[in-house]
Amino acid sequence: MDYTKQIQEIATRLFAEDKIDVFVGYRLTGFDDNQVPALIRESKDVPLLVFNQKSVFNLSNYLKNDHTRNKRVGLVVKGCDSRSLNLLLTESQVKREKLYVVGIACEGVVDDAGQKMQNCLECMVPAAVVYDELLGEANMERRFIINADIQDMAAKELVQRREYFEEVFENCIRCNACRHSCPLCYCAKCCIDQETATLYNGANTTSSAFHALMTWSLHLAGRCVDCRNCEKACPSHLPLHLFHKWNERVIYENFQEHLAGVHEGDRGAFYKYSMQDPDDFIM
Amino acid sequence: METVTNQLVSIEKPEIVAPPDWQPVIIGILCNWCSYAGSDLTGTSRLQYPPNIRIIRVPCSSRVDTWFLIKSLQTTADGVLVSGCHPGDCHYISGNYFARRRFLVTKKLLNFVGFHENRIQFSWVSAAEGPKFAKVVSKVTEDIKKLGPLHLYKKENFEK
């Protein structure tokens, strides 16, 4: 999966036709083969762009900063990135006519060790769902949802789960990097930062980390697309995907196989309801 | 398709030993139009129910933000009960349908990270169901008494 040449051609063409102000893609870090997001503003910088299986970040996160807001943007999206882009479009955060989207039919990206990422092994929507131009084969095979680590965790006893997650919340340093790296956390004033919410801010305790992470993952329930930007950004290497994957799994099983951002105009699972929703847990 | 999320194991034994005179604190969040009126009816009918419940009145069960539950568990409560109108009876037409989805996900997530499922309970109680409200509160109180005091992620445990 190497689309470097095609993406450079597209970016050059878009700059020549004066269709975009800025192109958001990937470039090499300069000292190893890892990649960082790149904001290209002139056609002379286009040769910096690359795309291969090391292009891990979700670039739809870069649509909400000052460099791209209210500008005409060219954007590279993989399957999961296009789902979060779809949600941003549905939630009126981005204007579709200002975007030129280069969709990728993604075969999965790799982590630092060169192993295929877990979320790519379990990917339900590998090809981009929103695009102006698609690179690769559109009709890719949809893999069956496995969620191996969720299954392992669910098989454990309550006490074991409690001990495991107590350690997770203990190790959280409340830097909020997960929130900043999340493409779907775009609120100008986050509820976790409210000055009156004394439970959230102030001391960095296990209790406040529990509160912040639970609230955050519940705000993303039914919207999270499992791009794992949060986990890549976390300095404590917390298994943040467990919460999101768990919520995704609960919602997929109970609410008519809802998957966030796959269909245009489809909002999160909490913005709609069905008469068939499970009722057996309510007295 | 095989289900994973419905197979969580929950233990029955108390988490820590309770002092002999310990009484659980239960936060009851009731909807204004059905459950609050139902609890009122319980009182006017002179039905007995445990005094452990502290009632908070909200306009609708969909007013209950998920962090109401998290905050309750984190501060004083040993358990939470949220009660609203029966499906189809919501004063705001569809509020409890939205709430039902949120409740399921919240309950499953808190159970996943280590809270016993009986600590977060939900019920539908209409304005005419005084005896049902007394029964629900008795059952919740009994469940929480079996589990013992909640110490997980309590705010005061971490503040000096």
PDB file of N, CA and C in Angstrom, chain A residues 58 60-61 64 80 83-89 91 93 178-187 216 219-220 222-227 229 260-261:
ATOM      1  N   ASN A  58      -4.965   9.948  12.227  1.00  0.00           N
ATOM      2  CA  ASN A  58      -6.256  10.321  11.654  1.00  0.00           C
ATOM      3  C   ASN A  58      -6.216  11.817  11.366  1.00  0.00           C
ATOM      4  N   SER A  60      -8.380  13.818  10.013  1.00  0.00           N
ATOM      5  CA  SER A  60      -9.578  14.658  10.148  1.00  0.00           C
ATOM      6  C   SER A  60      -9.519  15.478  11.433  1.00  0.00           C
ATOM      7  N   ASN A  61      -8.619  15.109  12.352  1.00  0.00           N
ATOM      8  CA  ASN A  61      -8.375  15.904  13.552  1.00  0.00           C
ATOM      9  C   ASN A  61      -7.850  17.295  13.201  1.00  0.00           C
ATOM     10  N   LYS A  64      -9.943  21.078  12.535  1.00  0.00           N
ATOM     11  CA  LYS A  64     -10.554  21.967  13.525  1.00  0.00           C
ATOM     12  C   LYS A  64      -9.584  23.030  14.036  1.00  0.00           C
ATOM     13  N   CYS A  80     -11.156   4.534   8.495  1.00  0.00           N
ATOM     14  CA  CYS A  80     -11.618   5.025   9.794  1.00  0.00           C
ATOM     15  C   CYS A  80     -11.649   6.556   9.816  1.00  0.00           C
ATOM     16  N   ARG A  83     -14.743   7.907   8.324  1.00  0.00           N
ATOM     17  CA  ARG A  83     -15.929   7.806   9.184  1.00  0.00           C
ATOM     18  C   ARG A  83     -15.997   8.976  10.152  1.00  0.00           C
ATOM     19  N   SER A  84     -14.846   9.358  10.732  1.00  0.00           N
ATOM     20  CA  SER A  84     -14.889  10.509  11.639  1.00  0.00           C
ATOM     21  C   SER A  84     -15.150  11.795  10.854  1.00  0.00           C
ATOM     22  N   LEU A  85     -14.648  11.852   9.618  1.00  0.00           N
ATOM     23  CA  LEU A  85     -14.945  13.009   8.763  1.00  0.00           C
ATOM     24  C   LEU A  85     -16.442  13.084   8.478  1.00  0.00           C
ATOM     25  N   ASN A  86     -17.042  11.922   8.237  1.00  0.00           N
ATOM     26  CA  ASN A  86     -18.476  11.846   7.995  1.00  0.00           C
ATOM     27  C   ASN A  86     -19.257  12.386   9.184  1.00  0.00           C
ATOM     28  N   LEU A  87     -18.811  12.018  10.401  1.00  0.00           N
ATOM     29  CA  LEU A  87     -19.488  12.510  11.604  1.00  0.00           C
ATOM     30  C   LEU A  87     -19.305  14.014  11.762  1.00  0.00           C
ATOM     31  N   LEU A  88     -18.103  14.516  11.446  1.00  0.00           N
ATOM     32  CA  LEU A  88     -17.869  15.962  11.536  1.00  0.00           C
ATOM     33  C   LEU A  88     -18.767  16.702  10.545  1.00  0.00           C
ATOM     34  N   LEU A  89     -18.962  16.122   9.364  1.00  0.00           N
ATOM     35  CA  LEU A  89     -19.849  16.736   8.373  1.00  0.00           C
ATOM     36  C   LEU A  89     -21.290  16.711   8.867  1.00  0.00           C
ATOM     37  N   GLU A  91     -22.327  16.591  11.923  1.00  0.00           N
ATOM     38  CA  GLU A  91     -22.499  17.453  13.087  1.00  0.00           C
ATOM     39  C   GLU A  91     -22.164  18.909  12.766  1.00  0.00           C
ATOM     40  N   GLN A  93     -19.585  20.541  11.627  1.00  0.00           N
ATOM     41  CA  GLN A  93     -18.312  21.115  12.038  1.00  0.00           C
ATOM     42  C   GLN A  93     -17.447  21.485  10.846  1.00  0.00           C
ATOM     43  N   CYS A 178      -5.444  12.754  25.054  1.00  0.00           N
ATOM     44  CA  CYS A 178      -6.445  11.914  24.380  1.00  0.00           C
ATOM     45  C   CYS A 178      -7.549  12.784  23.795  1.00  0.00           C
ATOM     46  N   ARG A 179      -7.953  13.776  24.566  1.00  0.00           N
ATOM     47  CA  ARG A 179      -9.027  14.645  24.108  1.00  0.00           C
ATOM     48  C   ARG A 179      -8.564  15.511  22.935  1.00  0.00           C
ATOM     49  N   HIS A 180      -7.357  16.055  23.036  1.00  0.00           N
ATOM     50  CA  HIS A 180      -6.874  16.932  21.967  1.00  0.00           C
ATOM     51  C   HIS A 180      -6.629  16.174  20.678  1.00  0.00           C
ATOM     52  N   SER A 181      -6.240  14.899  20.804  1.00  0.00           N
ATOM     53  CA  SER A 181      -5.945  14.143  19.589  1.00  0.00           C
ATOM     54  C   SER A 181      -7.199  13.544  18.974  1.00  0.00           C
ATOM     55  N   CYS A 182      -8.318  13.630  19.679  1.00  0.00           N
ATOM     56  CA  CYS A 182      -9.538  12.999  19.171  1.00  0.00           C
ATOM     57  C   CYS A 182     -10.209  13.896  18.137  1.00  0.00           C
ATOM     58  N   PRO A 183     -10.468  13.384  16.922  1.00  0.00           N
ATOM     59  CA  PRO A 183     -11.102  14.218  15.900  1.00  0.00           C
ATOM     60  C   PRO A 183     -12.531  14.614  16.274  1.00  0.00           C
ATOM     61  N   LEU A 184     -13.181  13.831  17.136  1.00  0.00           N
ATOM     62  CA  LEU A 184     -14.581  14.099  17.450  1.00  0.00           C
ATOM     63  C   LEU A 184     -14.757  14.915  18.717  1.00  0.00           C
ATOM     64  N   CYS A 185     -13.660  15.274  19.406  1.00  0.00           N
ATOM     65  CA  CYS A 185     -13.741  16.169  20.560  1.00  0.00           C
ATOM     66  C   CYS A 185     -13.439  17.575  20.075  1.00  0.00           C
ATOM     67  N   TYR A 186     -14.487  18.307  19.671  1.00  0.00           N
ATOM     68  CA  TYR A 186     -14.253  19.626  19.089  1.00  0.00           C
ATOM     69  C   TYR A 186     -14.882  20.748  19.904  1.00  0.00           C
ATOM     70  N   CYS A 187     -15.464  20.454  21.063  1.00  0.00           N
ATOM     71  CA  CYS A 187     -16.108  21.512  21.839  1.00  0.00           C
ATOM     72  C   CYS A 187     -15.089  22.595  22.195  1.00  0.00           C
ATOM     73  N   TRP A 216     -15.533  11.152  29.246  1.00  0.00           N
ATOM     74  CA  TRP A 216     -15.025  11.296  27.885  1.00  0.00           C
ATOM     75  C   TRP A 216     -15.463  10.126  27.018  1.00  0.00           C
ATOM     76  N   HIS A 219     -19.135  10.301  26.241  1.00  0.00           N
ATOM     77  CA  HIS A 219     -19.462  11.308  25.230  1.00  0.00           C
ATOM     78  C   HIS A 219     -19.113  10.810  23.830  1.00  0.00           C
ATOM     79  N   LEU A 220     -18.181   9.873  23.739  1.00  0.00           N
ATOM     80  CA  LEU A 220     -17.796   9.343  22.433  1.00  0.00           C
ATOM     81  C   LEU A 220     -18.503   8.034  22.106  1.00  0.00           C
ATOM     82  N   GLY A 222     -20.881   5.500  20.682  1.00  0.00           N
ATOM     83  CA  GLY A 222     -21.734   5.583  19.500  1.00  0.00           C
ATOM     84  C   GLY A 222     -21.217   6.534  18.451  1.00  0.00           C
ATOM     85  N   ARG A 223     -20.094   7.207  18.711  1.00  0.00           N
ATOM     86  CA  ARG A 223     -19.486   8.114  17.744  1.00  0.00           C
ATOM     87  C   ARG A 223     -18.054   7.704  17.432  1.00  0.00           C
ATOM     88  N   CYS A 224     -17.389   7.060  18.402  1.00  0.00           N
ATOM     89  CA  CYS A 224     -15.983   6.695  18.221  1.00  0.00           C
ATOM     90  C   CYS A 224     -15.825   5.763  17.023  1.00  0.00           C
ATOM     91  N   VAL A 225     -14.812   6.041  16.195  1.00  0.00           N
ATOM     92  CA  VAL A 225     -14.606   5.247  14.990  1.00  0.00           C
ATOM     93  C   VAL A 225     -13.395   4.329  15.114  1.00  0.00           C
ATOM     94  N   ASP A 226     -12.805   4.263  16.301  1.00  0.00           N
ATOM     95  CA  ASP A 226     -11.667   3.375  16.572  1.00  0.00           C
ATOM     96  C   ASP A 226     -10.462   3.680  15.684  1.00  0.00           C
ATOM     97  N   CYS A 227     -10.089   4.954  15.578  1.00  0.00           N
ATOM     98  CA  CYS A 227      -8.880   5.307  14.826  1.00  0.00           C
ATOM     99  C   CYS A 227      -7.659   5.210  15.725  1.00  0.00           C
ATOM    100  N   ASN A 229      -6.240   7.422  17.655  1.00  0.00           N
ATOM    101  CA  ASN A 229      -5.398   8.591  17.824  1.00  0.00           C
ATOM    102  C   ASN A 229      -5.098   8.821  19.305  1.00  0.00           C
ATOM    103  N   ALA A 260     -20.621   3.774  13.863  1.00  0.00           N
ATOM    104  CA  ALA A 260     -20.572   5.231  13.760  1.00  0.00           C
ATOM    105  C   ALA A 260     -20.018   5.673  12.408  1.00  0.00           C
ATOM    106  N   GLY A 261     -20.685   6.650  11.805  1.00  0.00           N
ATOM    107  CA  GLY A 261     -20.133   7.371  10.670  1.00  0.00           C
ATOM    108  C   GLY A 261     -20.059   6.626   9.353  1.00  0.00           C
TER     109      GLY A 261
END
